[in-house]
Structures are given as structure tokens and as C-alpha cells.
Amino acid sequence: MEKKKFKINIFDIIIVVLVLAVAGGLYAYTHRDTVIETKKLEYVVEINDCAEGFSENIKIGAKITDGLKNYNMGTVTEVSAEPYTVSVANTDEGRFVESEVGGRERVLLTISANVTETDSNYAVDGYYVVKAGKEVFVRGEGFAGEGYIVSVKR
Amino acid sequence: MGIINKKGKLFGVINIIDFAVILVIVVLLGGAFVKFKVLDKTSTNVELVPITYTVEINGVRDYFLENVKEGDKLFDQTSSNCIGTIIKLESKEATEEMEFPNGEISYVPSEGKIDIVLTVNGEGVVNDSGYFINKTYELLRNSKRNFFTKYAMCEGKILDIYEQ
């Protein structure tokens, strides 16, 4: 049987060059130096419709995570509580008024976190985007709740 | 003679793999030419003009106002593109629809909530089809959109559009 001669032509070289270029590009992309600068940001989260005394379960220094995706949200630096209110129709006065709900409280957590900053966002650890008006589902050691981010300090 | 002969050559002239390589290179070069020489020429002909528009945000809690300032950039939540800068901020007590015992329905004040009107300056194109911020974000009066700034997010409605 005739032995086939090993011969390299120009197209084989082009294929090798293309494969090497793609492999090199992939390596460079996946081994980029990722130096991300972070800064401290403080923001306030309200947890609504909690049983009276709930705030006592949350300690300064508690780590908070996002209950949906488990992202780090930061560390609690301040805890306070105020009566929980809901908007009800007062037809006598012709207006909606904020009415206190007995036995319930609204908990306000000030949270400090390391964030990355872009033109449009602050994100804790580069993942959890912080904005006033955002609905949050928080989880800490031994507690959970839902509410909104009400303030992002400038 | 078949299309590919016993040696694997197409019409007896070129190897099928070599032909495929040539084809890929030709397609890539053609694509690059269209992208950088043909498409660019048409897109740079459009001149951007300043466009001012107002956005109404209804019935938000009063804390919202503390998180939005004049000078903040406004972004579209769908594309995350910047769609202008807030140049004016007005607020008043919000109203909500209430049904009275006699069956009458009217808008009445709502404690602790506010309506906000943002005036926004952007750049875009104006043509027969309408107003387009950054050529792509169409402004439509009375359309509900989701917006955000660096500090806050909300739903709002485009109220009015002014070409400068």
C-alpha cells in the first residue's frame, strides 16, 4: 500500500494561525487583571409590617444578604423602628391618610457596604445594585423581611 | 466526474477544507467591509439636536424626592442607556381616586405621597416618525416607562416633549 506523503499547504497554516489566535484571545479574556476600585456607601432599608419588637432581633454588625440571589448587601450600622402605617381612605375628610397598624412596626436599617461605582450604578461587591425605591428581600442571622431601599447617601 | 473526486478535491481543483477556509475568510472580509465602510456612512449623516421632555412620577412616597437631584443623569431601565440629564424637579402632594359613600368618585390628596415632574434635557433626532433620544429611544407622550438614576428607580410617564 502506498504511504501518504505528509505535506503542509498554505491553508493548513491559516487554520493553525486562526486556532492559535482564537485560543490566545480566549486566554487573554479570561485572565484579565481585574482591579476594581471600591468605596464605602451607606443606604437605608425599611422592612415593613413586622411584629412589634422585631427590631430587637437585629444587631449592629449583622451581615445582610439578598434573599433572592444571596448577594451580600452589607453590614448593619444602625437599627431603629417606627409605627407601621398604611394608607386608608377617610371619606369624611376627603383624603387618604396614613393610619398606624396596632402591634406592627416598620424597621429601618442603615447598611454600610463596599460598592463599585459606575456612571449609572452603585453595586455592592459589584453585584447587588443599590437604588432608592428598589424592593428588597433581606435576610440576616435569624431574621428575614421585605421592604424597600428608602435612601442612598450621597 | 463527481463534485468531489477520490482525493477529496472539489471539481478536481481544490481540497474541500481549503475551499471552506477561503469561504470563511471571504465572508469575514465582506462583513467587515459592510460594517465599517457601508453602514457607517449612512449613520453619521444624522444630526443630533437638543430635546427637552418632562416625566411625571405619580404617587411615590416622599422619601423619593430626597434621592433625586437636579443634575442627575436619567437612564432607561430596559436598555440601561443614558437618556438625558434632569434639569428641573417639581413636586406636589399626590392625589388618588376615592369613591365616596354617595357613589361620587374624585381625586383627593394622599398623605405621605407626592407627584413629581422631572424636566430632562437630552440629545436626539427629530423626524417624521417622532422624537428619538440618542437616535433609538423613542419619546411618546403618555407612555409609561421605567427609569433610574444612579440613586433611585421608578416608573413614570412621559408628559410633554419640546424641541429646542
Coordinates of C-alpha atoms in Angstrom, one line a residue:
Chain A
M1 CA 0.0 0.0 0.0
E2 CA 1.3 3.4 -0.9
K3 CA 2.2 5.5 2.1
K4 CA 0.6 9.0 2.0
K5 CA 3.1 11.9 2.0
F6 CA 2.8 14.4 4.8
K7 CA 2.6 17.8 3.2
I8 CA 1.7 21.2 4.7
N9 CA 0.0 23.7 2.4
I10 CA -0.9 27.4 3.0
F11 CA -4.5 26.6 4.1
D12 CA -3.2 24.4 6.9
I13 CA -1.1 27.2 8.1
I14 CA -4.1 29.6 8.0
I15 CA -6.1 27.2 10.1
V16 CA -3.3 26.8 12.7
V17 CA -2.9 30.6 12.9
L18 CA -6.7 31.1 13.3
V19 CA -6.9 28.5 16.0
L20 CA -3.9 30.0 17.9
A21 CA -5.4 33.5 17.6
V22 CA -8.8 32.3 19.0
A23 CA -7.1 30.4 21.8
G24 CA -4.8 33.4 22.6
G25 CA -7.8 35.7 22.6
L26 CA -9.8 33.4 25.0
Y27 CA -6.8 33.1 27.3
A28 CA -6.3 36.9 27.4
Y29 CA -10.0 37.5 28.0
T30 CA -10.3 35.0 30.9
H31 CA -7.0 36.1 32.6
R32 CA -7.6 39.8 32.5
D33 CA -6.3 41.8 35.5
T34 CA -9.5 42.7 37.3
V35 CA -8.6 45.6 39.5
I36 CA -11.9 47.0 40.7
E37 CA -11.9 50.0 43.0
T38 CA -14.5 50.1 45.7
K39 CA -15.8 52.7 48.0
K40 CA -18.0 52.8 51.2
L41 CA -21.6 53.5 50.7
E42 CA -24.4 53.9 53.3
Y43 CA -28.0 53.3 52.5
V44 CA -31.2 52.8 54.4
V45 CA -33.6 49.8 54.0
E46 CA -37.1 49.7 55.6
I47 CA -38.6 46.3 56.5
N48 CA -42.4 46.7 56.6
D49 CA -45.2 45.1 58.6
C50 CA -43.0 43.5 61.3
A51 CA -44.3 42.3 64.7
E52 CA -43.6 44.9 67.5
G53 CA -40.2 44.3 69.0
F54 CA -38.8 42.6 65.8
S55 CA -36.1 45.2 65.5
E56 CA -34.5 43.9 68.8
N57 CA -33.5 40.8 66.9
I58 CA -31.2 42.7 64.6
K59 CA -27.8 43.6 66.0
I60 CA -25.3 46.3 64.9
G61 CA -22.7 44.5 62.8
A62 CA -25.2 41.9 61.4
K63 CA -24.4 40.8 57.8
I64 CA -27.3 41.2 55.4
T65 CA -27.8 39.2 52.3
D66 CA -30.3 39.5 49.4
G67 CA -33.0 36.8 50.0
L68 CA -33.5 36.2 46.2
K69 CA -29.9 35.8 44.9
N70 CA -28.0 35.5 48.1
Y71 CA -25.8 38.6 47.2
N72 CA -24.0 40.3 50.0
M73 CA -25.9 43.6 50.8
G74 CA -23.5 44.9 53.6
T75 CA -23.4 45.3 57.3
V76 CA -25.9 46.9 59.6
T77 CA -24.6 50.1 61.3
E78 CA -27.9 51.4 62.8
V79 CA -31.3 49.9 63.7
S80 CA -34.5 51.9 64.5
A81 CA -38.2 51.2 64.5
E82 CA -41.3 53.3 64.0
P83 CA -45.0 52.5 63.9
Y84 CA -46.1 50.7 60.7
T85 CA -48.6 52.7 58.7
V86 CA -50.8 52.0 55.8
S87 CA -52.8 54.4 53.5
V88 CA -56.5 54.3 54.2
A89 CA -59.4 56.3 52.7
N90 CA -61.0 58.8 55.0
T91 CA -64.2 59.7 53.2
D92 CA -65.3 62.2 55.9
E93 CA -62.2 64.4 55.3
G94 CA -62.0 63.5 51.6
R95 CA -58.4 62.4 51.7
F96 CA -56.2 59.3 52.1
V97 CA -54.4 59.3 55.5
E98 CA -51.5 57.3 56.9
S99 CA -53.0 55.1 59.7
E100 CA -51.0 53.2 62.3
V101 CA -51.4 49.4 62.4
G102 CA -51.6 48.3 66.0
G103 CA -48.9 45.9 67.2
R104 CA -46.8 46.2 64.0
E105 CA -43.7 48.2 63.3
R106 CA -41.5 49.4 60.4
V107 CA -37.8 48.7 60.9
L108 CA -35.2 51.0 59.4
L109 CA -31.7 49.5 58.8
T110 CA -28.8 51.7 57.9
I111 CA -26.4 49.5 56.0
S112 CA -22.8 50.1 55.1
A113 CA -21.2 48.3 52.2
N114 CA -18.3 48.2 49.8
V115 CA -19.6 49.2 46.4
T116 CA -18.3 49.5 42.9
E117 CA -19.2 52.8 41.2
T118 CA -20.2 53.4 37.5
D119 CA -21.9 56.3 35.9
S120 CA -25.3 54.7 36.5
N121 CA -25.0 52.4 39.5
Y122 CA -23.6 51.6 42.8
A123 CA -23.3 47.8 43.3
V124 CA -22.3 46.0 46.5
D125 CA -19.3 43.9 45.7
G126 CA -20.0 44.6 42.0
Y127 CA -23.2 42.6 42.1
Y128 CA -26.1 44.0 44.2
V129 CA -27.3 47.2 42.7
V130 CA -28.5 49.8 45.3
K131 CA -31.2 52.3 44.5
A132 CA -33.9 54.1 46.4
G133 CA -37.3 52.7 45.5
K134 CA -36.0 49.2 44.9
E135 CA -38.0 46.4 46.5
V136 CA -35.7 44.3 48.8
F137 CA -35.9 40.9 50.4
V138 CA -33.4 40.9 53.2
R139 CA -32.0 38.0 55.2
G140 CA -29.7 38.1 58.2
E141 CA -28.8 35.7 61.0
G142 CA -32.1 34.6 62.4
F143 CA -34.4 37.1 60.6
A144 CA -35.8 38.0 57.2
G145 CA -38.1 40.6 55.9
E146 CA -39.2 42.6 52.9
G147 CA -39.5 46.3 52.1
Y148 CA -37.7 49.0 50.1
I149 CA -34.5 50.9 49.9
V150 CA -35.6 54.4 51.1
S151 CA -32.3 56.3 51.0
V152 CA -28.9 56.2 49.4
K153 CA -26.5 58.6 51.0
R154 CA -24.5 60.8 48.6
Chain B
M1 CA -16.5 13.1 -12.8
G2 CA -18.2 13.8 -9.4
I3 CA -18.2 17.0 -7.5
I4 CA -15.6 15.7 -5.1
N5 CA -13.1 13.2 -6.5
K6 CA -11.3 10.3 -4.8
K7 CA -8.6 12.7 -3.4
G8 CA -11.2 14.9 -1.7
K9 CA -10.8 17.7 -4.2
L10 CA -13.7 19.8 -5.3
F11 CA -14.1 19.5 -9.1
G12 CA -10.6 18.1 -9.0
V13 CA -9.2 21.6 -8.3
I14 CA -9.2 22.4 -4.6
N15 CA -9.5 20.5 -1.4
I16 CA -12.9 20.9 0.3
I17 CA -11.4 22.0 3.6
D18 CA -9.2 24.6 1.8
F19 CA -12.3 25.8 0.0
A20 CA -14.2 26.2 3.3
V21 CA -11.3 28.3 4.8
I22 CA -11.3 30.6 1.7
L23 CA -15.1 30.9 2.0
V24 CA -15.0 31.9 5.7
I25 CA -12.2 34.5 5.1
V26 CA -14.2 36.0 2.2
V27 CA -17.4 36.2 4.3
L28 CA -15.5 37.8 7.2
L29 CA -13.8 40.4 4.9
G30 CA -17.2 41.1 3.2
G31 CA -18.9 41.6 6.6
A32 CA -16.1 43.9 7.8
F33 CA -16.4 46.0 4.7
V34 CA -20.2 46.4 5.0
K35 CA -19.9 47.2 8.7
F36 CA -17.1 49.8 8.5
K37 CA -17.5 51.2 5.1
V38 CA -21.1 51.0 4.1
L39 CA -23.2 51.2 7.4
D40 CA -21.0 53.9 9.0
K41 CA -21.5 56.3 6.1
T42 CA -25.3 56.3 6.4
S43 CA -25.4 56.5 10.2
T44 CA -23.1 59.6 10.6
N45 CA -25.3 61.7 8.4
V46 CA -27.9 62.2 11.1
E47 CA -27.5 65.3 13.2
L48 CA -28.4 65.2 16.9
V49 CA -30.4 68.1 18.3
P50 CA -31.3 69.1 21.9
I51 CA -34.6 67.7 23.0
T52 CA -36.3 68.6 26.4
Y53 CA -39.1 66.5 27.8
T54 CA -40.9 66.1 31.0
V55 CA -41.6 62.9 33.0
E56 CA -44.4 62.6 35.6
I57 CA -43.9 60.2 38.5
N58 CA -47.1 59.6 40.4
G59 CA -47.9 58.6 44.0
V60 CA -44.4 57.9 45.3
R61 CA -43.5 58.1 49.0
D62 CA -42.0 61.4 50.0
Y63 CA -38.5 59.8 50.6
F64 CA -38.1 59.5 46.9
L65 CA -37.6 63.3 46.5
E66 CA -34.5 63.2 48.7
N67 CA -32.9 60.7 46.3
V68 CA -33.3 62.6 43.1
K69 CA -31.4 65.9 42.4
E70 CA -31.1 68.3 39.5
G71 CA -28.0 67.4 37.5
D72 CA -28.6 63.6 37.9
K73 CA -28.4 61.6 34.7
L74 CA -31.6 59.7 33.8
F75 CA -31.4 56.1 32.4
D76 CA -33.8 53.9 30.6
Q77 CA -34.3 50.7 32.6
T78 CA -34.7 48.4 29.5
S79 CA -31.5 49.4 27.7
S80 CA -29.6 51.0 30.6
N81 CA -28.8 53.8 28.2
C82 CA -28.5 57.4 29.4
I83 CA -31.5 59.4 28.1
G84 CA -30.7 62.8 29.4
T85 CA -30.0 65.0 32.4
I86 CA -32.5 66.2 35.0
I87 CA -32.6 70.0 34.9
K88 CA -35.7 70.7 36.9
L89 CA -37.6 69.0 39.7
E90 CA -41.1 69.9 40.8
S91 CA -43.2 68.1 43.4
K92 CA -46.7 68.4 44.9
E93 CA -48.9 66.3 47.2
A94 CA -50.2 63.3 45.3
T95 CA -53.8 62.7 44.6
E96 CA -55.6 59.3 44.4
E97 CA -59.0 58.2 43.2
M98 CA -61.5 57.9 46.1
E99 CA -65.1 56.6 46.0
F100 CA -67.4 58.4 48.4
P101 CA -70.4 56.7 50.1
N102 CA -72.8 58.6 47.8
G103 CA -71.2 57.0 44.8
E104 CA -69.2 60.1 43.8
I105 CA -65.7 59.4 42.6
S106 CA -63.0 62.1 42.7
Y107 CA -59.2 62.6 43.1
V108 CA -58.3 63.6 46.6
P109 CA -55.0 64.3 48.4
S110 CA -53.0 61.3 49.6
E111 CA -50.9 61.9 52.8
G112 CA -47.3 61.0 52.7
K113 CA -47.2 60.6 48.9
I114 CA -46.1 63.0 46.2
D115 CA -46.3 63.5 42.4
I116 CA -43.0 64.6 40.8
V117 CA -42.4 66.2 37.4
L118 CA -38.8 65.9 36.1
T119 CA -37.7 68.1 33.2
V120 CA -35.0 66.3 31.3
N121 CA -32.5 67.6 28.6
G122 CA -31.3 65.1 26.1
E123 CA -30.0 64.8 22.5
G124 CA -31.6 63.0 19.7
V125 CA -33.1 63.2 16.3
V126 CA -36.4 64.6 15.2
N127 CA -38.0 63.3 12.1
D128 CA -41.4 62.5 10.6
S129 CA -41.7 59.4 12.8
G130 CA -41.2 61.3 16.0
Y131 CA -38.5 62.1 18.7
F132 CA -35.7 59.7 19.3
I133 CA -33.2 60.3 22.1
N134 CA -29.7 59.0 21.0
K135 CA -31.4 58.1 17.7
T136 CA -33.0 55.0 19.2
Y137 CA -35.1 55.8 22.4
E138 CA -38.5 56.9 21.2
L139 CA -40.3 59.5 23.2
L140 CA -44.0 59.1 23.2
R141 CA -46.3 61.4 25.2
N142 CA -48.4 59.5 27.8
S143 CA -46.3 56.3 27.5
K144 CA -45.3 54.6 30.8
R145 CA -41.6 53.8 31.2
N146 CA -39.2 52.5 33.8
F147 CA -36.4 54.9 34.7
F148 CA -33.5 55.1 37.0
T149 CA -30.7 57.4 38.1
K150 CA -27.6 56.5 40.0
Y151 CA -29.5 56.8 43.3
A152 CA -33.2 55.9 42.6
M153 CA -35.5 53.9 40.4
C154 CA -39.2 54.5 39.5
E155 CA -42.0 54.1 36.9
G156 CA -43.0 57.3 35.2
K157 CA -45.0 58.7 32.2
I158 CA -43.6 61.0 29.5
L159 CA -45.7 64.1 29.7
D160 CA -44.5 66.6 27.1
I161 CA -41.7 67.0 24.5
Y162 CA -40.1 70.2 23.4
E163 CA -37.7 70.6 20.5
Q164 CA -35.2 73.4 21.2

